[in-house]
Short mmCIF file of C-alpha atoms and ligand atoms in Angstrom, two decimals:
data_model
loop_
_atom_site.label_atom_id
_atom_site.label_comp_id
_atom_site.label_asym_id
_atom_site.label_seq_id
_atom_site.Cartn_x
_atom_site.Cartn_y
_atom_site.Cartn_z
CA MET A 573 73.97 50.20 37.23
CA ARG A 574 73.12 47.05 38.47
CA VAL A 575 69.76 45.20 39.13
CA ALA A 576 68.90 42.27 40.68
CA ILE A 577 65.61 40.02 40.87
CA ASN A 578 64.52 38.48 43.81
CA PRO A 579 63.37 34.94 42.63
CA GLN A 580 61.08 34.68 45.49
CA LEU A 581 58.69 37.34 44.35
CA CYS A 582 58.94 36.89 40.60
CA ARG A 583 55.87 35.44 39.14
CA ALA A 584 56.79 35.20 35.62
CA HIS A 585 54.68 37.84 34.29
CA GLY A 586 57.24 38.71 31.61
CA GLN A 587 57.08 42.57 31.60
CA CYS A 588 60.40 42.95 32.24
CA TYR A 589 62.27 40.97 29.36
CA MET A 590 59.79 41.90 26.95
CA LEU A 591 60.59 45.41 27.86
CA VAL A 592 64.39 45.33 28.09
CA PRO A 593 65.48 41.89 26.49
CA GLU A 594 69.00 43.26 26.51
CA VAL A 595 69.11 42.96 30.25
CA PHE A 596 66.28 40.49 31.35
CA GLU A 597 65.75 37.09 30.01
CA PRO A 598 63.23 34.06 30.79
CA ASP A 599 64.28 30.91 32.15
CA ASP A 600 62.88 27.78 31.04
CA ASN A 601 59.65 28.37 32.91
CA GLY A 602 59.08 31.93 32.34
CA TYR A 603 60.70 33.30 35.42
CA SER A 604 62.92 36.39 35.00
CA ARG A 605 66.82 36.46 35.41
CA VAL A 606 69.48 39.26 35.03
CA TYR A 607 71.26 38.55 31.69
CA THR A 608 73.94 41.18 32.29
CA ALA A 609 75.65 42.01 35.56
CA VAL A 610 76.41 45.56 34.77
CA VAL A 611 73.65 47.45 32.91
CA GLY A 612 74.77 49.96 30.41
CA PRO A 613 73.65 53.80 30.33
CA GLU A 614 71.85 53.26 27.21
CA PHE A 615 69.43 50.72 29.08
CA SER A 616 69.06 52.51 32.16
CA ASP A 617 65.72 54.36 31.40
CA ARG A 618 63.84 51.20 30.44
CA VAL A 619 65.67 49.42 33.14
CA LEU A 620 64.31 51.99 35.51
CA ALA A 621 60.62 51.69 33.99
CA ALA A 622 60.87 48.05 34.29
CA VAL A 623 61.38 48.66 38.04
CA GLN A 624 58.54 50.63 38.30
CA LEU A 625 56.38 48.16 36.24
CA CYS A 626 57.07 44.82 37.66
CA PRO A 627 53.92 43.94 39.49
CA GLU A 628 55.48 42.04 42.29
CA GLU A 629 58.28 44.59 42.89
CA ALA A 630 60.59 41.89 42.31
CA ILE A 631 63.32 44.12 40.60
CA SER A 632 65.56 46.50 42.43
CA GLU A 633 68.49 48.49 41.73
CA VAL A 634 71.62 47.36 43.52
CA GLU A 635 74.17 49.86 44.59
CA ASP A 636 77.62 49.57 43.34
S1 LIG B 791 58.19 41.78 35.67
FE1 LIG B 791 58.43 41.24 37.71
S2 LIG B 791 57.36 39.44 38.12
FE2 LIG B 791 57.29 39.62 35.90
S3 LIG B 791 59.04 38.23 35.12
FE3 LIG B 791 59.91 40.41 35.49
S4 LIG B 791 60.73 40.27 37.51
FE4 LIG B 791 59.49 38.56 37.34
#
């Protein structure tokens, strides 16, 4: 699976990179970016939870 963050929606709440630091990371201002292009299956459950939990709906799953 792949995920993307819409930088225009992200408000730097931090839930995603606290929940899945292996996939999301904060930039210098706390806005999230995707750390890895392809999400391994071992992280998919937490990534889907991050998609659901993002208050801004800024994270989306991307079709391969
Ligand atoms: S949870 Fe959503 S709004 Fe918060 S840092 Fe992650 S992508 Fe941005």
